[in-house]
Amino acid sequence: MNISSPIKLAVIGRGLIGSAAARHLSKMGHEVALIGPDEPADFSQHSGVFGSHYDEGRITRVYDPQPFWRQMNRAAISRYSEIAAEGGVEFYREAGALHIGDRETTDVASVGQACADEGIACEAYQDGALAQRFPFLKSTVGMLGYFEPRNAGYISPRRLVRAQTIAAERTGARVINEPALGISENGSGVTIRTRSGSVEAERVLVAAGGHTQSLLGRSLGFTVYARTVALFRLGAAEVQRLAGMPSMRCLGPKGDNPYILPPIPYPDGQSWLKLGGDPVDRRLDSEADIKNWFRSGGSVDVADRLQGQILDRIRDLKFEERRVMPCMTTFGDTGLPSIGPLSKRVTVAFGCYGKSAKCSDELGRLGGMALLGEVRAELAPLTGAQDPGAISAIAP
């Protein structure tokens, strides 16, 4: 595959942020190519890149401890219906989100304060009232909960990516179903090498998640961490019993603070309850580390711990099967994503802190605007932003 004439703009990464950036840029009338492979059919046999959107449930809500992420959440959630209409794919369910913790040992009260300060719709419950409102909870003694009933619940990241991609194609974007193996910049543009040939572009946005730094051949101050999630298949009776269950954030010390999704239908026709919350951060320092992690299938030890936590929190839970899945996330020192230029022709948009699925549309929009020259200074990459040199890297 060789494209004879350069494309104006290319986005590398067909995940949550990349697909959003392509939609926004294409909708603005720009010529865009969105480059990245489909979801792997079999993790254990896959030799290419991996993404972090391969499931059906991520918590969405407006509240976040940090004002920046609350701003991102509001902006993205306000466009959910627009994205669904443009892409023809529904991906959001307003099931609400419950933030819950021991009122003596956690900062759960700060959730209510932030919601009050910012006008986020929120209901407070504790002890018996909490048990009455959410009867599936195993214990509520000494517990305090804040419930966001609106603009909260869960999204399917897989379906959101599909909606963004279709919407981008409908406004003229070209989707190239190939992994980017390397990029090199010269005076007139950027060459993107794929398995089938090369793509020439005038400017490129790299939104490749945990693969971003290795693709560029430089560190931008972010660390990639392995994550494990556990899925529990429920029978029809349990699905019906938990029909009113919202998404949940359990506040507590690291390793005892799982996030929990209610039963969600998956492509296999079954309903699965999902939770995550790794007790220890496991670094993935190279492309080989990332690929080996995904091929491993995740940590059974973490899944065992998560199983204990779900049984401690959901009253009389009965599940028929457990499934373990690997994932990854990126963390930096500022608490903010990296969205801005590395050179005259190469821009990045990545750094999710485990928070970006719900607000990926706004992060993608900011990435697209940065590619066009409109950059929020606080998000500019910590290293390389002033580097006038060209990018030249080949991913291992």
Short mmCIF file of C-alpha atoms in Angstrom, two decimals:
data_model
loop_
_atom_site.label_atom_id
_atom_site.label_comp_id
_atom_site.label_asym_id
_atom_site.label_seq_id
_atom_site.Cartn_x
_atom_site.Cartn_y
_atom_site.Cartn_z
CA MET A 1 0.00 0.00 0.00
CA ASN A 2 1.58 3.23 -1.15
CA ILE A 3 -0.46 6.42 -1.36
CA SER A 4 0.91 8.50 -4.22
CA SER A 5 -0.06 11.97 -2.98
CA PRO A 6 0.47 13.07 0.64
CA ILE A 7 -2.54 13.13 2.91
CA LYS A 8 -3.02 16.42 4.71
CA LEU A 9 -3.50 14.95 8.20
CA ALA A 10 -2.97 11.47 9.62
CA VAL A 11 -3.98 10.15 13.02
CA ILE A 12 -2.04 7.13 14.29
CA GLY A 13 -4.11 5.08 16.73
CA ARG A 14 -7.63 3.75 16.17
CA GLY A 15 -8.45 3.74 19.84
CA LEU A 16 -10.57 6.06 21.93
CA ILE A 17 -8.60 9.29 21.54
CA GLY A 18 -7.43 8.70 17.96
CA SER A 19 -10.87 7.85 16.59
CA ALA A 20 -12.32 10.93 18.33
CA ALA A 21 -9.62 13.17 16.86
CA ALA A 22 -10.30 11.81 13.37
CA ARG A 23 -14.03 12.50 13.73
CA HIS A 24 -13.51 16.07 14.83
CA LEU A 25 -10.91 16.85 12.17
CA SER A 26 -12.93 15.25 9.39
CA LYS A 27 -16.10 16.99 10.53
CA MET A 28 -14.22 20.30 10.28
CA GLY A 29 -13.55 19.55 6.62
CA HIS A 30 -9.95 18.35 6.82
CA GLU A 31 -8.56 15.48 4.78
CA VAL A 32 -7.77 12.78 7.36
CA ALA A 33 -6.41 9.25 7.43
CA LEU A 34 -7.00 7.20 10.60
CA ILE A 35 -4.37 4.49 10.91
CA GLY A 36 -4.50 1.45 13.17
CA PRO A 37 -5.50 -2.22 13.24
CA ASP A 38 -8.74 -3.89 14.23
CA GLU A 39 -9.11 -5.54 17.62
CA PRO A 40 -7.01 -8.75 17.85
CA ALA A 41 -9.02 -11.94 17.44
CA ASP A 42 -6.75 -13.87 19.82
CA PHE A 43 -4.51 -12.03 22.30
CA SER A 44 -2.24 -15.02 22.84
CA GLN A 45 -1.38 -15.29 19.13
CA HIS A 46 -1.35 -11.59 18.25
CA SER A 47 2.00 -10.13 17.18
CA GLY A 48 1.01 -6.49 16.71
CA VAL A 49 -0.09 -3.60 18.86
CA PHE A 50 -2.78 -3.75 21.54
CA GLY A 51 -5.38 -1.23 22.65
CA SER A 52 -7.25 -0.57 25.87
CA HIS A 53 -10.82 -0.44 24.59
CA TYR A 54 -11.56 -4.13 24.13
CA ASP A 55 -14.56 -4.46 26.46
CA GLU A 56 -18.12 -3.28 26.96
CA GLY A 57 -18.02 -1.40 30.25
CA ARG A 58 -16.27 1.71 31.58
CA ILE A 59 -17.64 3.99 34.25
CA THR A 60 -18.73 7.41 33.11
CA ARG A 61 -19.61 10.32 35.38
CA VAL A 62 -18.97 14.04 35.68
CA TYR A 63 -17.28 13.95 39.09
CA ASP A 64 -13.52 13.61 39.38
CA PRO A 65 -11.24 14.84 42.18
CA GLN A 66 -9.38 17.07 39.70
CA PRO A 67 -11.05 20.09 38.02
CA PHE A 68 -9.37 19.37 34.68
CA TRP A 69 -10.91 15.92 34.40
CA ARG A 70 -14.32 17.21 35.49
CA GLN A 71 -14.09 19.70 32.62
CA MET A 72 -13.15 16.94 30.18
CA ASN A 73 -15.99 14.73 31.42
CA ARG A 74 -18.64 17.42 31.06
CA ALA A 75 -17.57 18.30 27.54
CA ALA A 76 -17.44 14.70 26.31
CA ILE A 77 -20.66 13.52 27.96
CA SER A 78 -22.53 16.45 26.41
CA ARG A 79 -21.67 15.01 22.97
CA TYR A 80 -22.55 11.35 23.57
CA SER A 81 -25.88 11.62 21.75
CA GLU A 82 -24.21 13.48 18.86
CA ILE A 83 -21.57 10.77 18.44
CA ALA A 84 -24.18 7.99 18.58
CA ALA A 85 -26.31 9.75 15.95
CA GLU A 86 -23.38 10.44 13.61
CA GLY A 87 -21.96 6.93 13.92
CA GLY A 88 -25.24 5.02 14.19
CA VAL A 89 -23.97 3.07 17.21
CA GLU A 90 -25.33 3.35 20.77
CA PHE A 91 -22.64 3.07 23.43
CA TYR A 92 -23.93 4.78 26.60
CA ARG A 93 -26.33 3.75 29.35
CA GLU A 94 -27.31 6.24 32.04
CA ALA A 95 -27.27 3.81 34.96
CA GLY A 96 -25.84 6.37 37.40
CA ALA A 97 -22.60 6.23 39.36
CA LEU A 98 -22.19 5.55 43.08
CA HIS A 99 -19.10 6.78 44.94
CA ILE A 100 -18.94 4.87 48.23
CA GLY A 101 -16.56 4.53 51.14
CA ASP A 102 -16.16 4.29 54.90
CA ARG A 103 -17.07 7.74 56.16
CA GLU A 104 -14.37 7.65 58.86
CA THR A 105 -11.39 6.36 56.87
CA THR A 106 -11.84 7.67 53.32
CA ASP A 107 -12.29 11.07 51.70
CA VAL A 108 -15.73 10.16 50.38
CA ALA A 109 -17.17 13.40 51.83
CA SER A 110 -15.04 15.37 49.36
CA VAL A 111 -17.15 13.90 46.54
CA GLY A 112 -20.25 15.57 47.91
CA GLN A 113 -18.43 18.85 48.45
CA ALA A 114 -17.06 18.97 44.90
CA CYS A 115 -20.47 18.09 43.46
CA ALA A 116 -22.12 20.84 45.50
CA ASP A 117 -19.48 23.39 44.48
CA GLU A 118 -19.78 22.59 40.78
CA GLY A 119 -23.50 21.93 40.48
CA ILE A 120 -23.15 18.22 39.74
CA ALA A 121 -26.42 16.43 40.47
CA CYS A 122 -25.72 14.19 43.45
CA GLU A 123 -27.70 12.32 46.13
CA ALA A 124 -26.20 11.46 49.55
CA TYR A 125 -26.93 8.21 51.44
CA GLN A 126 -25.46 6.53 54.49
CA ASP A 127 -25.99 3.46 56.64
CA GLY A 128 -29.62 2.28 56.47
CA ALA A 129 -30.63 4.75 53.77
CA LEU A 130 -27.77 3.49 51.63
CA ALA A 131 -28.94 -0.09 52.10
CA GLN A 132 -32.51 0.83 51.25
CA ARG A 133 -31.55 2.70 48.10
CA PHE A 134 -29.07 0.04 46.94
CA PRO A 135 -30.29 -3.26 48.38
CA PHE A 136 -27.67 -5.31 46.53
CA LEU A 137 -24.92 -3.95 48.83
CA LYS A 138 -23.69 -6.52 51.32
CA SER A 139 -22.86 -4.06 54.12
CA THR A 140 -23.51 -0.37 54.58
CA VAL A 141 -22.70 0.13 58.28
CA GLY A 142 -20.50 3.19 58.65
CA MET A 143 -20.60 3.78 54.90
CA LEU A 144 -21.32 7.00 53.03
CA GLY A 145 -22.28 7.14 49.39
CA TYR A 146 -22.84 9.86 46.81
CA PHE A 147 -24.88 8.91 43.79
CA GLU A 148 -24.79 10.74 40.44
CA PRO A 149 -28.11 9.83 38.81
CA ARG A 150 -27.68 11.81 35.58
CA ASN A 151 -24.88 12.08 33.03
CA ALA A 152 -23.38 8.99 34.63
CA GLY A 153 -23.41 5.23 34.23
CA TYR A 154 -21.27 3.35 31.76
CA ILE A 155 -20.11 3.33 28.17
CA SER A 156 -18.91 0.55 25.91
CA PRO A 157 -15.45 1.72 24.83
CA ARG A 158 -15.46 -0.79 21.99
CA ARG A 159 -18.75 0.57 20.64
CA LEU A 160 -17.66 4.17 21.21
CA VAL A 161 -14.59 3.59 19.01
CA ARG A 162 -16.84 2.04 16.38
CA ALA A 163 -19.22 5.02 16.48
CA GLN A 164 -16.37 7.53 16.22
CA THR A 165 -14.76 5.64 13.33
CA ILE A 166 -17.97 5.33 11.33
CA ALA A 167 -18.77 8.99 11.93
CA ALA A 168 -15.29 9.99 10.74
CA GLU A 169 -15.67 7.85 7.59
CA ARG A 170 -19.07 9.35 6.84
CA THR A 171 -17.50 12.81 6.72
CA GLY A 172 -14.67 11.69 4.46
CA ALA A 173 -11.94 10.22 6.66
CA ARG A 174 -10.00 7.28 5.28
CA VAL A 175 -9.47 4.34 7.64
CA ILE A 176 -6.26 2.35 7.11
CA ASN A 177 -6.52 -0.99 8.88
CA GLU A 178 -2.80 -1.36 9.58
CA PRO A 179 -0.51 -0.86 12.58
CA ALA A 180 1.99 1.97 12.27
CA LEU A 181 5.44 0.40 12.50
CA GLY A 182 7.47 3.58 12.39
CA ILE A 183 7.45 7.24 11.42
CA SER A 184 10.08 9.55 9.98
CA GLU A 185 9.85 13.28 9.43
CA ASN A 186 11.48 15.36 6.72
CA GLY A 187 11.18 18.88 5.45
CA SER A 188 8.04 18.27 3.44
CA GLY A 189 6.10 15.83 5.61
CA VAL A 190 5.99 12.61 7.58
CA THR A 191 6.34 9.05 6.32
CA ILE A 192 4.36 6.44 8.23
CA ARG A 193 5.50 2.89 7.63
CA THR A 194 2.92 0.10 7.82
CA ARG A 195 3.09 -3.61 6.99
CA SER A 196 1.69 -2.99 3.52
CA GLY A 197 3.70 0.06 2.59
CA SER A 198 4.03 3.72 3.44
CA VAL A 199 1.64 6.60 4.00
CA GLU A 200 2.80 10.17 3.42
CA ALA A 201 1.19 12.93 5.43
CA GLU A 202 1.83 16.63 5.88
CA ARG A 203 1.17 16.42 9.63
CA VAL A 204 0.58 13.56 12.05
CA LEU A 205 -1.15 13.14 15.39
CA VAL A 206 0.15 10.17 17.37
CA ALA A 207 -2.58 8.89 19.71
CA ALA A 208 -1.32 5.35 20.23
CA GLY A 209 -1.89 5.01 23.98
CA GLY A 210 0.72 2.89 25.71
CA HIS A 211 2.56 2.39 22.41
CA THR A 212 3.07 6.13 21.81
CA GLN A 213 6.51 6.60 23.35
CA SER A 214 8.05 3.50 21.79
CA LEU A 215 6.62 4.43 18.38
CA LEU A 216 8.24 7.85 18.68
CA GLY A 217 11.49 6.45 20.04
CA ARG A 218 11.56 8.86 22.98
CA SER A 219 10.23 9.20 26.51
CA LEU A 220 7.70 11.92 27.23
CA GLY A 221 7.76 11.29 30.97
CA PHE A 222 4.96 8.73 31.08
CA THR A 223 5.02 5.20 32.46
CA VAL A 224 2.87 2.38 31.09
CA TYR A 225 1.35 0.08 33.72
CA ALA A 226 -0.27 -3.32 33.40
CA ARG A 227 -3.85 -3.66 34.58
CA THR A 228 -6.03 -6.72 35.17
CA VAL A 229 -9.81 -6.83 35.13
CA ALA A 230 -12.10 -9.65 36.18
CA LEU A 231 -15.40 -10.43 34.50
CA PHE A 232 -18.11 -12.55 36.15
CA ARG A 233 -20.79 -14.16 34.01
CA LEU A 234 -24.24 -13.97 35.57
CA GLY A 235 -27.33 -16.03 34.94
CA ALA A 236 -30.69 -14.50 34.07
CA ALA A 237 -31.90 -14.43 37.68
CA GLU A 238 -28.85 -12.52 38.90
CA VAL A 239 -29.06 -10.10 35.99
CA GLN A 240 -32.66 -9.39 36.90
CA ARG A 241 -31.84 -9.02 40.63
CA LEU A 242 -29.09 -6.49 39.86
CA ALA A 243 -31.05 -4.63 37.18
CA GLY A 244 -30.98 -1.38 39.17
CA MET A 245 -27.28 -1.53 39.99
CA PRO A 246 -25.26 1.56 39.01
CA SER A 247 -21.57 1.80 38.24
CA MET A 248 -19.55 2.01 41.45
CA ARG A 249 -16.32 3.59 42.67
CA CYS A 250 -15.30 2.05 45.98
CA LEU A 251 -13.05 4.43 47.89
CA GLY A 252 -10.29 2.96 50.03
CA PRO A 253 -6.56 2.23 50.11
CA LYS A 254 -4.89 1.07 46.90
CA GLY A 255 -5.76 -2.55 46.27
CA ASP A 256 -8.99 -2.26 48.24
CA ASN A 257 -10.66 0.35 46.04
CA PRO A 258 -12.19 -1.54 43.12
CA TYR A 259 -14.37 0.01 40.48
CA ILE A 260 -17.40 -2.11 39.65
CA LEU A 261 -19.63 -2.18 36.57
CA PRO A 262 -23.18 -3.58 36.69
CA PRO A 263 -24.16 -6.58 34.55
CA ILE A 264 -23.62 -5.62 30.89
CA PRO A 265 -24.46 -7.66 27.76
CA TYR A 266 -21.33 -8.71 25.84
CA PRO A 267 -20.97 -9.87 22.22
CA ASP A 268 -21.16 -13.50 23.33
CA GLY A 269 -24.79 -12.95 24.33
CA GLN A 270 -24.00 -13.26 28.04
CA SER A 271 -24.12 -10.61 30.76
CA TRP A 272 -20.92 -9.97 32.67
CA LEU A 273 -20.20 -7.98 35.80
CA LYS A 274 -16.77 -6.32 35.62
CA LEU A 275 -14.36 -4.90 38.17
CA GLY A 276 -10.76 -3.83 38.38
CA GLY A 277 -8.29 -2.38 40.85
CA ASP A 278 -4.68 -3.60 40.88
CA PRO A 279 -2.95 -3.51 44.30
CA VAL A 280 0.52 -3.02 42.78
CA ASP A 281 1.67 -1.07 39.73
CA ARG A 282 3.49 -3.31 37.30
CA ARG A 283 5.58 -1.35 34.81
CA LEU A 284 5.63 -2.16 31.10
CA ASP A 285 8.86 -0.52 29.96
CA SER A 286 9.04 -1.69 26.36
CA GLU A 287 7.01 -2.87 23.39
CA ALA A 288 8.02 -6.42 24.26
CA ASP A 289 6.72 -5.95 27.82
CA ILE A 290 3.37 -4.65 26.54
CA LYS A 291 2.91 -7.46 24.05
CA ASN A 292 3.97 -10.16 26.51
CA TRP A 293 1.55 -8.75 29.08
CA PHE A 294 -1.45 -8.87 26.76
CA ARG A 295 -0.52 -12.32 25.50
CA SER A 296 -0.29 -13.56 29.11
CA GLY A 297 -3.99 -12.96 29.66
CA GLY A 298 -3.55 -10.88 32.82
CA SER A 299 -2.85 -11.71 36.47
CA VAL A 300 -4.79 -14.56 38.06
CA ASP A 301 -3.60 -13.37 41.50
CA VAL A 302 -5.17 -9.95 40.95
CA ALA A 303 -8.34 -11.60 39.65
CA ASP A 304 -8.50 -13.77 42.78
CA ARG A 305 -8.25 -10.64 44.90
CA LEU A 306 -10.95 -8.92 42.86
CA GLN A 307 -13.21 -11.93 43.25
CA GLY A 308 -12.94 -11.64 47.02
CA GLN A 309 -13.74 -7.95 46.83
CA ILE A 310 -16.85 -8.38 44.73
CA LEU A 311 -18.15 -11.10 47.04
CA ASP A 312 -17.52 -8.78 50.00
CA ARG A 313 -19.50 -5.96 48.41
CA ILE A 314 -22.41 -7.55 46.54
CA ARG A 315 -24.89 -9.46 48.68
CA ASP A 316 -25.29 -13.18 47.85
CA LEU A 317 -23.65 -12.83 44.45
CA LYS A 318 -23.83 -15.97 42.33
CA PHE A 319 -21.75 -16.14 39.17
CA GLU A 320 -21.38 -18.93 36.63
CA GLU A 321 -17.93 -18.20 35.19
CA ARG A 322 -14.96 -15.90 35.73
CA ARG A 323 -12.85 -14.41 32.98
CA VAL A 324 -9.52 -12.56 33.38
CA MET A 325 -8.49 -9.83 30.95
CA PRO A 326 -5.31 -7.73 30.58
CA CYS A 327 -5.30 -4.01 29.98
CA MET A 328 -2.83 -1.13 30.30
CA THR A 329 -2.80 2.53 31.29
CA THR A 330 -0.38 5.45 31.18
CA PHE A 331 0.59 7.74 34.05
CA GLY A 332 2.72 10.89 34.17
CA ASP A 333 3.81 13.23 36.95
CA THR A 334 1.42 16.12 36.33
CA GLY A 335 -1.90 14.30 36.50
CA LEU A 336 -2.68 15.69 33.04
CA PRO A 337 -2.49 14.11 29.58
CA SER A 338 0.17 15.06 27.06
CA ILE A 339 -1.46 16.88 24.14
CA GLY A 340 0.71 19.06 21.97
CA PRO A 341 3.49 19.30 19.37
CA LEU A 342 6.79 17.46 19.40
CA SER A 343 7.95 19.11 16.20
CA LYS A 344 6.55 21.17 13.35
CA ARG A 345 4.73 18.18 11.91
CA VAL A 346 4.25 15.66 14.73
CA THR A 347 1.82 16.10 17.62
CA VAL A 348 0.86 13.69 20.41
CA ALA A 349 -2.33 13.06 22.41
CA PHE A 350 -2.06 10.40 25.12
CA GLY A 351 -1.81 9.85 28.87
CA CYS A 352 -5.05 8.54 30.32
CA TYR A 353 -4.35 7.86 34.04
CA GLY A 354 -7.12 5.28 33.78
CA LYS A 355 -9.62 8.14 33.31
CA SER A 356 -9.91 8.82 29.62
CA ALA A 357 -12.48 6.41 28.20
CA LYS A 358 -15.46 8.49 29.28
CA CYS A 359 -13.90 11.79 28.19
CA SER A 360 -11.93 10.55 25.18
CA ASP A 361 -14.02 12.58 22.76
CA GLU A 362 -12.84 15.83 24.35
CA LEU A 363 -9.24 14.64 24.59
CA GLY A 364 -9.40 13.68 20.92
CA ARG A 365 -10.84 17.07 20.03
CA LEU A 366 -7.99 18.77 21.90
CA GLY A 367 -5.52 16.53 20.07
CA GLY A 368 -6.99 17.50 16.72
CA MET A 369 -6.89 21.18 17.61
CA ALA A 370 -3.27 20.85 18.75
CA LEU A 371 -2.41 19.32 15.38
CA LEU A 372 -3.91 22.42 13.78
CA GLY A 373 -1.85 24.68 16.04
CA GLU A 374 -4.22 25.43 18.92
CA VAL A 375 -2.49 24.09 22.05
CA ARG A 376 -3.39 24.32 25.73
CA ALA A 377 -0.09 25.23 27.34
CA GLU A 378 -0.58 23.10 30.44
CA LEU A 379 -0.95 19.97 28.28
CA ALA A 380 2.09 20.52 26.05
CA PRO A 381 4.59 17.64 26.19
CA LEU A 382 7.16 18.04 28.95
CA THR A 383 10.04 17.09 26.68
CA GLY A 384 10.55 17.71 23.01
CA ALA A 385 7.88 20.40 22.62
CA GLN A 386 10.52 22.95 21.66
CA ASP A 387 12.67 20.51 19.70
CA PRO A 388 13.02 21.81 16.14
CA GLY A 389 14.49 18.51 14.96
CA ALA A 390 12.65 15.91 12.99
CA ILE A 391 11.08 12.76 14.41
CA SER A 392 12.67 9.54 13.21
CA ALA A 393 11.69 6.37 14.96
CA ILE A 394 10.94 2.76 14.26
CA ALA A 395 8.87 0.84 16.78
CA PRO A 396 10.51 -2.42 17.89
#
